[in-house]
Short mmCIF file of C-alpha atoms and ligand atoms in Angstrom, two decimals:
data_model
loop_
_atom_site.label_atom_id
_atom_site.label_comp_id
_atom_site.label_asym_id
_atom_site.label_seq_id
_atom_site.Cartn_x
_atom_site.Cartn_y
_atom_site.Cartn_z
CA UNK A 526 99.42 -156.74 -6.51
CA UNK A 527 99.22 -160.46 -7.26
CA UNK A 528 100.15 -162.08 -10.60
CA UNK A 529 96.55 -163.29 -10.83
CA UNK A 530 95.09 -159.76 -10.51
CA UNK A 531 93.17 -158.64 -13.57
CA UNK A 532 94.08 -155.78 -15.91
CA UNK A 533 92.88 -154.50 -19.29
CA UNK A 534 94.72 -153.15 -22.30
CA UNK A 535 94.56 -149.44 -23.04
CA UNK A 536 93.46 -148.12 -26.44
CA UNK A 537 97.07 -147.34 -27.41
CA UNK A 538 98.08 -150.67 -25.84
CA UNK A 539 95.83 -152.56 -28.28
CA UNK A 540 97.54 -150.89 -31.22
CA UNK A 541 101.02 -151.37 -29.77
CA UNK A 542 100.32 -155.08 -29.21
CA UNK A 543 99.13 -155.57 -32.78
CA UNK A 544 102.12 -153.72 -34.24
CA UNK A 545 104.56 -155.60 -31.97
CA UNK A 546 103.45 -159.16 -32.76
CA UNK A 547 103.40 -158.36 -36.47
CA UNK A 548 106.86 -156.81 -36.26
CA UNK A 549 108.05 -159.96 -34.50
CA UNK A 550 106.79 -161.91 -37.51
CA UNK A 551 104.32 -163.92 -35.42
CA UNK A 552 100.69 -164.88 -35.81
CA UNK A 553 98.31 -164.77 -32.85
CA UNK A 554 98.51 -168.55 -32.60
CA UNK A 555 102.33 -168.50 -32.60
CA UNK A 556 102.44 -165.74 -29.98
CA UNK A 557 100.01 -167.71 -27.81
CA UNK A 558 102.17 -170.81 -28.08
CA UNK A 559 105.38 -168.95 -27.26
CA UNK A 560 103.83 -167.16 -24.29
CA UNK A 561 102.09 -170.31 -23.17
CA UNK A 562 98.68 -168.66 -22.95
CA UNK A 563 95.45 -169.00 -24.91
CA UNK A 564 94.72 -167.24 -28.19
CA UNK A 565 91.57 -165.83 -26.59
CA UNK A 566 93.66 -164.00 -23.98
CA UNK A 567 95.58 -162.26 -26.74
CA UNK A 568 92.36 -161.41 -28.56
CA UNK A 569 90.96 -159.92 -25.35
CA UNK A 570 94.00 -157.67 -25.12
CA UNK A 571 93.76 -156.79 -28.80
CA UNK A 572 90.11 -155.83 -28.28
CA UNK A 573 88.83 -158.32 -30.87
CA UNK A 574 87.16 -160.45 -28.21
CA UNK A 575 85.00 -159.27 -25.35
CA UNK A 576 86.99 -158.69 -22.18
CA UNK A 577 84.58 -158.28 -19.30
CA UNK A 578 86.88 -159.10 -16.39
CA UNK A 579 90.27 -158.33 -17.87
CA UNK A 580 93.20 -160.72 -18.15
CA UNK A 581 95.65 -161.77 -15.46
CA UNK A 582 98.84 -159.76 -14.95
CA UNK A 583 101.17 -162.72 -15.41
CA UNK A 584 99.66 -163.26 -18.87
CA UNK A 585 100.51 -159.69 -19.88
CA UNK A 586 104.01 -160.21 -18.50
CA UNK A 587 104.42 -163.33 -20.63
CA UNK A 588 103.34 -161.57 -23.81
CA UNK A 589 105.59 -158.57 -23.07
CA UNK A 590 108.48 -160.95 -22.44
CA UNK A 591 108.04 -162.72 -25.79
CA UNK A 592 107.64 -159.46 -27.72
CA UNK A 593 110.35 -157.68 -25.71
CA UNK A 594 108.10 -154.77 -24.85
CA UNK A 595 106.97 -153.33 -21.51
CA UNK A 596 103.77 -154.58 -19.84
CA UNK A 597 102.96 -150.87 -19.62
CA UNK A 598 103.07 -150.69 -23.41
CA UNK A 599 99.92 -152.84 -23.33
CA UNK A 600 98.28 -151.75 -20.07
CA UNK A 601 98.03 -148.11 -19.02
CA UNK A 602 100.80 -147.49 -16.42
CA UNK A 603 98.15 -146.12 -14.02
CA UNK A 604 96.33 -149.47 -14.08
CA UNK A 605 99.51 -151.52 -14.07
CA UNK A 606 101.10 -149.83 -11.08
CA UNK A 607 97.90 -148.83 -9.26
CA UNK A 608 96.32 -145.39 -8.98
CA UNK A 609 98.51 -143.66 -6.43
CA UNK A 610 101.87 -144.57 -7.77
CA UNK A 611 103.33 -141.07 -8.03
CA UNK A 612 105.13 -140.16 -4.82
CA UNK A 613 102.77 -137.81 -2.95
CA UNK A 614 105.57 -135.34 -2.19
CA UNK A 615 106.01 -134.63 -5.92
CA UNK A 616 102.45 -135.05 -7.15
CA UNK A 617 101.54 -131.36 -7.24
CA UNK A 618 104.87 -130.39 -8.82
CA UNK A 619 104.41 -132.96 -11.58
CA UNK A 620 100.84 -131.80 -12.19
CA UNK A 621 101.96 -128.17 -12.37
CA UNK A 622 104.87 -128.84 -14.74
CA UNK A 623 102.81 -130.95 -17.13
CA UNK A 624 99.60 -128.86 -17.23
CA UNK A 625 100.37 -127.13 -20.52
CA UNK A 626 103.25 -129.30 -21.67
CA UNK A 627 104.18 -129.01 -25.35
CA UNK A 628 106.57 -130.84 -27.66
CA UNK A 629 109.94 -132.30 -26.58
CA UNK A 630 109.37 -135.38 -28.74
CA UNK A 631 113.03 -135.24 -29.83
CA UNK A 632 114.17 -135.64 -26.23
CA UNK A 633 111.93 -138.62 -25.51
CA UNK A 634 112.88 -140.24 -28.82
CA UNK A 635 116.60 -139.83 -28.14
CA UNK A 636 116.18 -141.34 -24.68
CA UNK A 637 114.23 -144.26 -26.14
CA UNK A 638 117.03 -144.86 -28.67
CA UNK A 639 119.56 -144.84 -25.83
CA UNK A 640 117.55 -147.47 -23.96
CA UNK A 641 117.24 -149.64 -27.03
CA UNK A 642 120.95 -149.40 -27.80
CA UNK A 643 122.26 -150.06 -24.28
CA UNK A 644 121.62 -152.73 -21.67
CA UNK A 645 121.63 -150.13 -18.87
CA UNK A 646 122.97 -146.64 -18.29
CA UNK A 647 122.74 -142.96 -17.42
CA UNK A 648 121.07 -140.44 -19.72
CA UNK A 649 121.41 -136.77 -18.78
CA UNK A 650 119.44 -133.82 -20.12
CA UNK A 651 121.45 -130.60 -19.84
CA UNK A 652 120.02 -127.12 -20.30
CA UNK A 653 119.95 -123.57 -18.99
CA UNK A 654 117.59 -122.37 -16.28
CA UNK A 655 114.05 -122.31 -17.59
CA UNK A 656 114.66 -124.36 -20.75
CA UNK A 657 112.24 -126.94 -19.44
CA UNK A 658 114.34 -129.76 -17.94
CA UNK A 659 112.13 -130.33 -14.89
CA UNK A 660 109.06 -130.24 -17.10
CA UNK A 661 110.54 -132.91 -19.38
CA UNK A 662 111.29 -135.08 -16.35
CA UNK A 663 107.77 -134.48 -14.99
CA UNK A 664 106.17 -135.38 -18.32
CA UNK A 665 108.16 -138.60 -18.59
CA UNK A 666 107.31 -139.54 -15.02
CA UNK A 667 103.60 -138.81 -15.45
CA UNK A 668 103.46 -141.00 -18.57
CA UNK A 669 105.50 -143.95 -17.35
CA UNK A 670 104.94 -143.48 -13.62
CA UNK A 671 108.66 -143.92 -13.13
CA UNK A 672 110.11 -143.80 -9.65
CA UNK A 673 111.49 -140.30 -9.29
CA UNK A 674 113.12 -137.63 -7.23
CA UNK A 675 113.13 -133.85 -7.68
CA UNK A 676 116.01 -132.04 -6.00
CA UNK A 677 114.65 -128.72 -4.82
CA UNK A 678 117.22 -126.40 -3.33
CA UNK A 679 114.72 -123.78 -2.18
CA UNK A 680 112.95 -126.44 -0.13
CA UNK A 681 116.16 -128.07 1.14
CA UNK A 682 115.01 -131.28 -0.51
CA UNK A 683 118.38 -131.92 -2.06
CA UNK A 684 120.51 -134.26 0.01
CA UNK A 685 121.60 -137.87 -0.72
CA UNK A 686 119.95 -139.29 2.40
CA UNK A 687 116.57 -137.74 1.51
CA UNK A 688 116.87 -139.03 -2.05
CA UNK A 689 117.68 -142.56 -0.87
CA UNK A 690 114.83 -142.58 1.63
CA UNK A 691 112.30 -141.54 -1.00
CA UNK A 692 113.52 -143.85 -3.77
CA UNK A 693 113.81 -146.78 -1.38
CA UNK A 694 110.17 -146.32 -0.34
CA UNK A 695 109.04 -146.08 -3.96
CA UNK A 696 110.95 -149.21 -5.03
CA UNK A 697 109.82 -151.25 -2.02
CA UNK A 698 106.18 -150.34 -2.68
CA UNK A 699 106.30 -150.93 -6.40
CA UNK A 700 108.24 -154.19 -6.44
CA UNK A 701 107.16 -155.49 -3.05
CA UNK A 702 110.74 -155.86 -1.89
CA UNK A 703 111.13 -157.58 1.44
CA UNK A 704 113.47 -156.64 4.28
CA UNK A 705 114.89 -153.75 2.27
CA UNK A 706 114.39 -150.91 4.77
CA UNK A 707 118.12 -150.45 5.28
CA UNK A 708 119.37 -151.30 1.79
CA UNK A 709 121.56 -148.93 -0.17
CA UNK A 710 120.70 -147.97 -3.73
CA UNK A 711 122.91 -150.57 -5.44
CA UNK A 712 121.31 -153.39 -3.41
CA UNK A 713 117.82 -152.11 -4.08
CA UNK A 714 118.50 -151.94 -7.82
CA UNK A 715 119.92 -155.45 -7.84
CA UNK A 716 116.80 -156.73 -6.05
CA UNK A 717 114.48 -154.96 -8.46
CA UNK A 718 116.45 -156.20 -11.49
CA UNK A 719 115.88 -159.76 -10.32
CA UNK A 720 112.13 -159.16 -10.46
CA UNK A 721 112.05 -157.64 -13.95
CA UNK A 722 110.76 -159.83 -16.74
CA UNK A 723 112.62 -159.97 -20.07
CA UNK A 724 112.01 -156.74 -21.94
CA UNK A 725 110.81 -154.97 -18.80
CA UNK A 726 112.95 -152.13 -17.50
CA UNK A 727 113.29 -149.76 -14.61
CA UNK A 728 113.81 -146.07 -15.32
CA UNK A 729 114.45 -143.79 -12.36
CA UNK A 730 114.11 -140.08 -13.13
CA UNK A 731 116.07 -137.56 -11.07
CA UNK A 732 115.68 -133.84 -11.64
CA UNK A 733 118.25 -131.11 -11.00
CA UNK A 734 121.54 -132.75 -10.05
CA UNK A 735 122.85 -129.16 -9.95
CA UNK A 736 120.72 -128.49 -6.89
CA UNK A 737 122.13 -131.42 -4.90
CA UNK A 738 123.99 -130.50 -1.73
CA UNK A 739 126.62 -132.94 -0.56
CA UNK A 740 130.27 -133.12 0.38
CA UNK A 741 132.53 -133.53 -2.66
CA UNK A 742 134.16 -136.90 -3.30
CA UNK A 743 131.60 -139.50 -4.19
CA UNK A 744 129.11 -139.62 -7.06
CA UNK A 745 126.25 -137.17 -6.71
CA UNK A 746 123.48 -138.74 -4.62
CA UNK A 747 125.84 -141.74 -4.35
CA UNK A 748 124.57 -142.96 -7.72
CA UNK A 749 126.18 -146.34 -8.39
CA UNK A 750 129.08 -146.76 -10.80
CA UNK A 751 127.58 -149.97 -12.12
CA UNK A 752 123.99 -150.79 -12.87
CA UNK A 753 122.21 -154.11 -13.34
CA UNK A 754 120.85 -154.82 -16.81
CA UNK A 755 117.56 -153.11 -17.70
CA UNK A 756 118.10 -150.31 -15.17
CA UNK A 757 118.40 -146.74 -16.45
CA UNK A 758 118.61 -143.29 -14.93
CA UNK A 759 117.09 -140.25 -16.60
CA UNK A 760 118.88 -137.24 -15.10
CA UNK A 761 118.64 -133.50 -15.61
CA UNK A 762 121.06 -130.75 -14.69
CA UNK A 763 122.18 -127.25 -15.61
CA UNK A 764 125.38 -126.90 -17.69
CA UNK A 765 128.38 -127.76 -15.55
CA UNK A 766 132.13 -127.62 -15.49
CA UNK A 767 133.54 -131.10 -16.36
CA UNK A 768 135.68 -131.03 -13.18
CA UNK A 769 132.46 -130.78 -11.19
CA UNK A 770 130.59 -133.53 -12.99
CA UNK A 771 130.31 -135.60 -9.84
CA UNK A 772 129.31 -138.72 -11.72
CA UNK A 773 131.90 -141.34 -12.63
CA UNK A 774 130.34 -144.48 -14.05
CA UNK A 775 131.34 -147.74 -15.68
CA UNK A 776 128.15 -148.14 -17.71
CA UNK A 777 126.96 -146.46 -20.93
CA UNK A 778 126.13 -142.78 -20.55
CA UNK A 779 124.85 -140.10 -22.90
CA UNK A 780 124.11 -136.42 -22.61
CA UNK A 781 121.52 -134.44 -24.51
CA UNK A 782 122.29 -130.75 -24.29
CA UNK A 783 119.15 -128.76 -25.09
CA UNK A 784 121.37 -125.86 -26.18
CA UNK A 785 123.07 -127.92 -28.88
CA UNK A 786 122.95 -126.44 -32.41
CA UNK A 787 121.30 -129.54 -33.76
CA UNK A 788 118.23 -128.95 -31.58
CA UNK A 789 117.70 -125.29 -32.52
CA UNK A 790 114.78 -126.03 -34.83
CA UNK A 791 113.19 -128.51 -32.45
CA UNK A 792 113.39 -126.00 -29.59
CA UNK A 793 111.97 -123.26 -31.76
CA UNK A 794 109.05 -125.46 -32.85
CA UNK A 795 108.23 -126.44 -29.26
CA UNK A 796 108.35 -122.84 -28.08
CA UNK A 797 106.16 -121.74 -31.00
CA UNK A 798 103.67 -124.48 -30.21
CA UNK A 799 103.51 -123.28 -26.61
CA UNK A 800 102.77 -119.66 -27.62
CA UNK A 801 100.07 -120.91 -29.97
CA UNK A 802 98.51 -122.99 -27.17
CA UNK A 803 98.38 -119.93 -24.92
CA UNK A 804 96.69 -118.01 -27.73
CA UNK A 805 93.85 -120.54 -27.76
CA UNK A 806 90.49 -119.84 -26.06
CA UNK A 807 90.78 -121.98 -22.92
CA UNK A 808 94.21 -120.72 -21.85
CA UNK A 809 92.70 -117.85 -19.88
CA UNK A 810 95.02 -115.35 -21.61
CA UNK A 811 93.62 -115.35 -25.14
CA UNK A 812 91.51 -112.21 -24.82
CA UNK A 813 94.27 -110.08 -23.31
CA UNK A 814 96.89 -111.28 -25.79
CA UNK A 815 94.66 -110.75 -28.82
CA UNK A 816 93.85 -107.24 -27.65
CA UNK A 817 97.55 -106.44 -27.25
CA UNK A 818 98.28 -107.81 -30.73
CA UNK A 819 95.37 -105.98 -32.38
CA UNK A 820 96.19 -102.64 -30.73
CA UNK A 821 99.64 -102.82 -32.32
CA UNK A 822 98.28 -103.82 -35.72
CA UNK A 823 100.60 -106.80 -36.00
CA UNK A 824 99.70 -110.23 -37.29
CA UNK A 825 99.39 -113.13 -34.89
CA UNK A 826 102.06 -114.93 -36.90
CA UNK A 827 104.45 -112.04 -36.46
CA UNK A 828 103.72 -111.94 -32.72
CA UNK A 829 104.40 -115.67 -32.33
CA UNK A 830 107.62 -115.50 -34.36
CA UNK A 831 109.03 -112.42 -32.63
CA UNK A 832 108.13 -113.57 -29.14
CA UNK A 833 109.71 -116.97 -29.81
CA UNK A 834 112.92 -115.14 -30.74
CA UNK A 835 112.72 -112.87 -27.70
CA UNK A 836 112.26 -115.89 -25.44
CA UNK A 837 115.62 -117.31 -26.56
CA UNK A 838 113.84 -120.66 -26.48
CA UNK A 839 113.23 -120.31 -22.77
CA UNK A 840 109.89 -121.59 -21.48
CA UNK A 841 110.20 -119.85 -18.15
CA UNK A 842 110.41 -116.52 -19.99
CA UNK A 843 107.11 -117.22 -21.72
CA UNK A 844 105.52 -118.43 -18.52
CA UNK A 845 106.04 -114.94 -17.10
CA UNK A 846 105.79 -112.74 -20.17
CA UNK A 847 102.63 -114.13 -21.81
CA UNK A 848 100.41 -113.60 -18.74
CA UNK A 849 102.08 -110.23 -18.16
CA UNK A 850 101.23 -109.07 -21.70
CA UNK A 851 97.70 -110.42 -21.32
CA UNK A 852 97.05 -108.51 -18.12
CA UNK A 853 98.33 -105.22 -19.48
CA UNK A 854 101.78 -104.99 -17.84
CA UNK A 855 103.34 -104.32 -21.25
CA UNK A 856 100.72 -101.95 -22.60
CA UNK A 857 103.33 -99.22 -22.98
CA UNK A 858 105.66 -101.54 -24.95
CA UNK A 859 105.73 -102.61 -28.55
CA UNK A 860 106.94 -105.99 -29.75
CA UNK A 861 110.53 -104.82 -30.16
CA UNK A 862 110.70 -103.41 -26.63
CA UNK A 863 109.78 -106.63 -24.86
CA UNK A 864 112.68 -107.98 -22.77
CA UNK A 865 115.13 -110.30 -24.48
CA UNK A 866 115.71 -113.52 -22.58
CA UNK A 867 114.92 -114.54 -19.02
CA UNK A 868 117.55 -112.51 -17.17
CA UNK A 869 116.57 -109.31 -18.98
CA UNK A 870 112.96 -110.07 -18.12
CA UNK A 871 113.82 -110.29 -14.40
CA UNK A 872 115.88 -107.12 -14.50
CA UNK A 873 113.16 -105.33 -16.44
CA UNK A 874 110.50 -106.38 -13.99
CA UNK A 875 112.74 -105.39 -11.10
CA UNK A 876 113.04 -101.86 -12.45
CA UNK A 877 109.33 -101.63 -13.26
CA UNK A 878 108.51 -102.62 -9.70
CA UNK A 879 110.50 -99.59 -8.60
CA UNK A 880 113.12 -101.68 -6.81
CA UNK A 881 116.13 -99.72 -8.06
CA UNK A 882 114.56 -96.34 -7.46
CA UNK A 883 113.23 -97.01 -3.99
CA UNK A 884 115.69 -99.53 -2.68
CA UNK A 885 115.25 -100.74 0.87
CA UNK A 886 111.48 -100.88 0.94
CA UNK A 887 109.41 -103.69 2.46
CA UNK A 888 108.94 -105.37 -0.93
CA UNK A 889 112.67 -105.77 -1.42
CA UNK A 890 113.32 -106.78 2.19
CA UNK A 891 110.78 -109.58 2.02
CA UNK A 892 112.42 -111.09 -1.07
CA UNK A 893 115.84 -111.04 0.53
CA UNK A 894 114.45 -112.70 3.64
CA UNK A 895 113.07 -115.49 1.43
CA UNK A 896 116.48 -115.71 -0.23
CA UNK A 897 118.46 -115.76 3.02
CA UNK A 898 116.17 -118.16 4.91
CA UNK A 899 115.96 -120.56 1.96
CA UNK A 900 113.25 -122.84 3.39
CA UNK A 901 109.44 -122.49 3.28
CA UNK A 902 108.52 -119.73 5.70
CA UNK A 903 105.11 -118.55 6.97
CA UNK A 904 103.91 -114.98 6.54
CA UNK A 905 103.82 -114.49 10.32
CA UNK A 906 107.53 -115.26 10.64
CA UNK A 907 108.43 -112.79 7.89
CA UNK A 908 106.27 -110.17 9.61
CA UNK A 909 108.09 -110.97 12.88
CA UNK A 910 111.49 -110.50 11.22
CA UNK A 911 110.66 -107.18 9.59
CA UNK A 912 108.58 -106.14 12.63
CA UNK A 913 105.66 -105.10 10.45
CA UNK A 914 102.00 -105.89 10.48
CA UNK A 915 101.24 -109.39 9.13
CA UNK A 916 98.54 -107.90 6.93
CA UNK A 917 101.02 -105.63 5.12
CA UNK A 918 103.46 -108.49 4.58
CA UNK A 919 100.70 -110.72 3.24
CA UNK A 920 99.75 -108.06 0.74
CA UNK A 921 103.28 -107.92 -0.61
CA UNK A 922 103.47 -111.72 -0.84
CA UNK A 923 100.07 -112.11 -2.46
CA UNK A 924 100.04 -109.06 -4.72
CA UNK A 925 103.54 -107.90 -5.59
CA UNK A 926 105.49 -111.13 -5.76
CA UNK A 927 102.75 -113.66 -6.33
CA UNK A 928 104.08 -115.02 -9.65
CA UNK A 929 107.56 -115.55 -8.19
CA UNK A 930 106.51 -117.46 -5.11
CA UNK A 931 105.33 -120.92 -4.35
CA UNK A 932 102.76 -121.39 -1.62
CA UNK A 933 102.55 -124.68 0.22
CA UNK A 934 101.08 -126.16 3.33
CA UNK A 935 103.71 -127.15 5.88
CA UNK A 936 102.35 -128.60 9.12
CA UNK A 937 99.02 -126.81 8.75
CA UNK A 938 100.66 -123.49 7.97
CA UNK A 939 100.81 -121.66 4.61
CA UNK A 940 104.48 -121.16 3.81
CA UNK A 941 106.26 -119.32 1.01
CA UNK A 942 109.42 -120.03 -1.00
CA UNK A 943 110.80 -118.64 -4.24
CA UNK A 944 109.15 -120.52 -7.11
CA UNK A 945 111.96 -120.94 -9.57
CA UNK A 946 115.68 -121.42 -9.13
CA UNK A 947 116.35 -118.93 -11.97
CA UNK A 948 114.79 -116.10 -9.94
CA UNK A 949 116.84 -117.19 -6.96
CA UNK A 950 119.93 -116.87 -9.17
CA UNK A 951 118.87 -113.41 -10.24
CA UNK A 952 118.52 -112.34 -6.61
CA UNK A 953 121.89 -113.87 -5.80
CA UNK A 954 123.55 -111.84 -8.55
CA UNK A 955 122.01 -108.74 -7.00
CA UNK A 956 123.51 -109.79 -3.68
CA UNK A 957 126.93 -110.44 -5.23
CA UNK A 958 126.92 -107.11 -7.01
CA UNK A 959 125.82 -105.29 -3.97
CA UNK A 960 126.75 -107.28 -0.90
CA UNK A 961 127.81 -104.15 0.90
CA UNK A 962 124.49 -102.50 0.34
CA UNK A 963 122.72 -101.62 3.52
CA UNK A 964 119.68 -103.74 2.80
CA UNK A 965 121.55 -107.07 2.92
CA UNK A 966 123.20 -106.20 6.19
CA UNK A 967 119.86 -105.01 7.54
CA UNK A 968 118.01 -108.15 6.51
CA UNK A 969 120.61 -110.41 8.09
CA UNK A 970 120.59 -108.34 11.26
CA UNK A 971 116.78 -108.48 11.35
CA UNK A 972 116.90 -112.30 11.05
CA UNK A 973 119.47 -112.56 13.88
CA UNK A 974 117.44 -110.19 16.09
CA UNK A 975 114.27 -112.15 15.42
CA UNK A 976 115.89 -115.46 16.33
CA UNK A 977 117.33 -113.97 19.50
CA UNK A 978 113.92 -112.61 20.47
CA UNK A 979 112.40 -116.07 19.92
CA UNK A 980 115.07 -117.77 22.06
CA UNK A 981 114.53 -115.23 24.82
CA UNK A 982 110.75 -115.76 24.66
CA UNK A 983 111.26 -119.52 24.99
CA UNK A 984 113.58 -119.09 27.97
CA UNK A 985 111.12 -116.72 29.64
CA UNK A 986 108.29 -119.18 29.26
CA UNK A 987 110.55 -121.90 30.74
CA UNK A 988 110.43 -124.20 27.69
N1 ATP B 2060 107.63 -128.31 -22.84
C1 ATP B 2060 106.99 -127.34 -22.16
N2 ATP B 2060 105.73 -127.00 -22.49
C2 ATP B 2060 105.07 -126.02 -21.83
N3 ATP B 2060 105.59 -125.34 -20.79
C3 ATP B 2060 106.83 -125.63 -20.41
C4 ATP B 2060 107.60 -126.64 -21.05
N4 ATP B 2060 108.81 -126.70 -20.46
C5 ATP B 2060 108.78 -125.78 -19.48
N5 ATP B 2060 107.60 -125.13 -19.44
C6 ATP B 2060 107.21 -124.04 -18.51
O1 ATP B 2060 108.36 -123.32 -18.15
C7 ATP B 2060 108.59 -123.35 -16.75
C8 ATP B 2060 110.08 -123.53 -16.49
O2 ATP B 2060 110.49 -124.80 -16.92
P1 ATP B 2060 111.34 -125.79 -15.99
O3 ATP B 2060 111.09 -125.50 -14.56
O4 ATP B 2060 111.09 -127.16 -16.48
O5 ATP B 2060 112.81 -125.32 -16.37
P2 ATP B 2060 114.20 -125.94 -15.90
O6 ATP B 2060 115.00 -126.17 -17.13
O7 ATP B 2060 113.97 -127.10 -15.03
O8 ATP B 2060 114.86 -124.73 -15.09
P3 ATP B 2060 115.88 -124.79 -13.84
O9 ATP B 2060 117.24 -125.16 -14.38
O10 ATP B 2060 115.91 -123.40 -13.32
O11 ATP B 2060 115.35 -125.77 -12.87
C9 ATP B 2060 107.75 -124.50 -16.22
O12 ATP B 2060 107.28 -124.22 -14.92
C10 ATP B 2060 106.62 -124.58 -17.22
O13 ATP B 2060 105.58 -123.71 -16.82
MG1 MG B 2061 114.29 -127.41 -13.04
#
């Protein structure tokens, strides 16, 4: 993108521009003089003068610099950074996490205050599994098109070198950095900082520091101790032991713990809003939910309030339970009997699927294979490991466990992993409780046998 390329202001940008120059105590003529551009250019951005071709990027930069706002406050980030500025590897995840996003204004506002109060720094959102940390990161990224990285343990996308490679590519593309292919993060940030105009900032969002895998010693993902001015990191992680923080820095830092008492009402409101959204006509679940509510002769208000309590402010809980109620899975339950909290939901579902009663069946084996393998795996490989027909395995994956799995295309093959880290944790607790149980030994033996068969096949075919 060249400084002379043309852009237009967004509808919110027009308002933001008007508010900002007034707040700065300037008239249009004074702003034009300070930014060294014409009054007509400002009027075009304000929408009070026709703007057929747009205005040049450098002019927006000048105005933003004078008013100490972001160019993306005036121009939609999608137009400012170009259409495809979300990293393709995270595009579908971001779309999925933001599809029915509700609330969280208090988090974004607190982050904004942190930015305003500090020249640079690290801001970390802490919260339990399923409280919505990744979704908050995804929402921020989709609005500001921030460079980003999602650590995903179940996909083995969680090592410092992979993070650096991805962020380096994103920064080089966005800021047209030259000869930076081998630069480390600190050098890249310094080079970007040099290109930022006054008032402009760089926010890099990184999700799930708790899922990072690296040798202890240095900062997680080798995040730098010092940052240049106007550079911020928005991080998320599960609650952690202070000894294992893995992030020693010499710049301002702040944590927002979603579990903090002071956010109880905010969390409750956001959760309530989400239930109300799902009760609306286009959610796909309205009919089933309303039927469930009516059959029990309870008011919708009561349903929303009680379910919000049951959810323990956990979005992941609702993501499972609302569709399950709608499709009749809880027809034999009343409001009071619904599981309390995410872990009880998993355990409850586990029992209802008959996993305790008929331990050792194909359904259980397949889950443990997904747990043990830990990377996306095709149906055919699972069938090979359990030595069962691929059709039967596919049925289990697509019918029994569908809401717990993520399907993705890897090198032209449909592969499966466990969708959410909280379910992975649940399965791990089963393994810890029961590591001597026959099924775990069997699954591991089946994996070893399968690999040995594959090696032998390769040797036979002379590869
Ligand atoms: N603000 C929100 N509005 C609507 N849905 C949400 C919101 N936050 C989370 N969800 C839903 O809940 C699910 C779980 O949230 P998310 O994955 O963000 O949790 P998390 O805190 O990152 O959990 P983990 O620590 O296990 O990674 C999301 O996939 C999304 O469907
Ligand atoms: Mg997450």
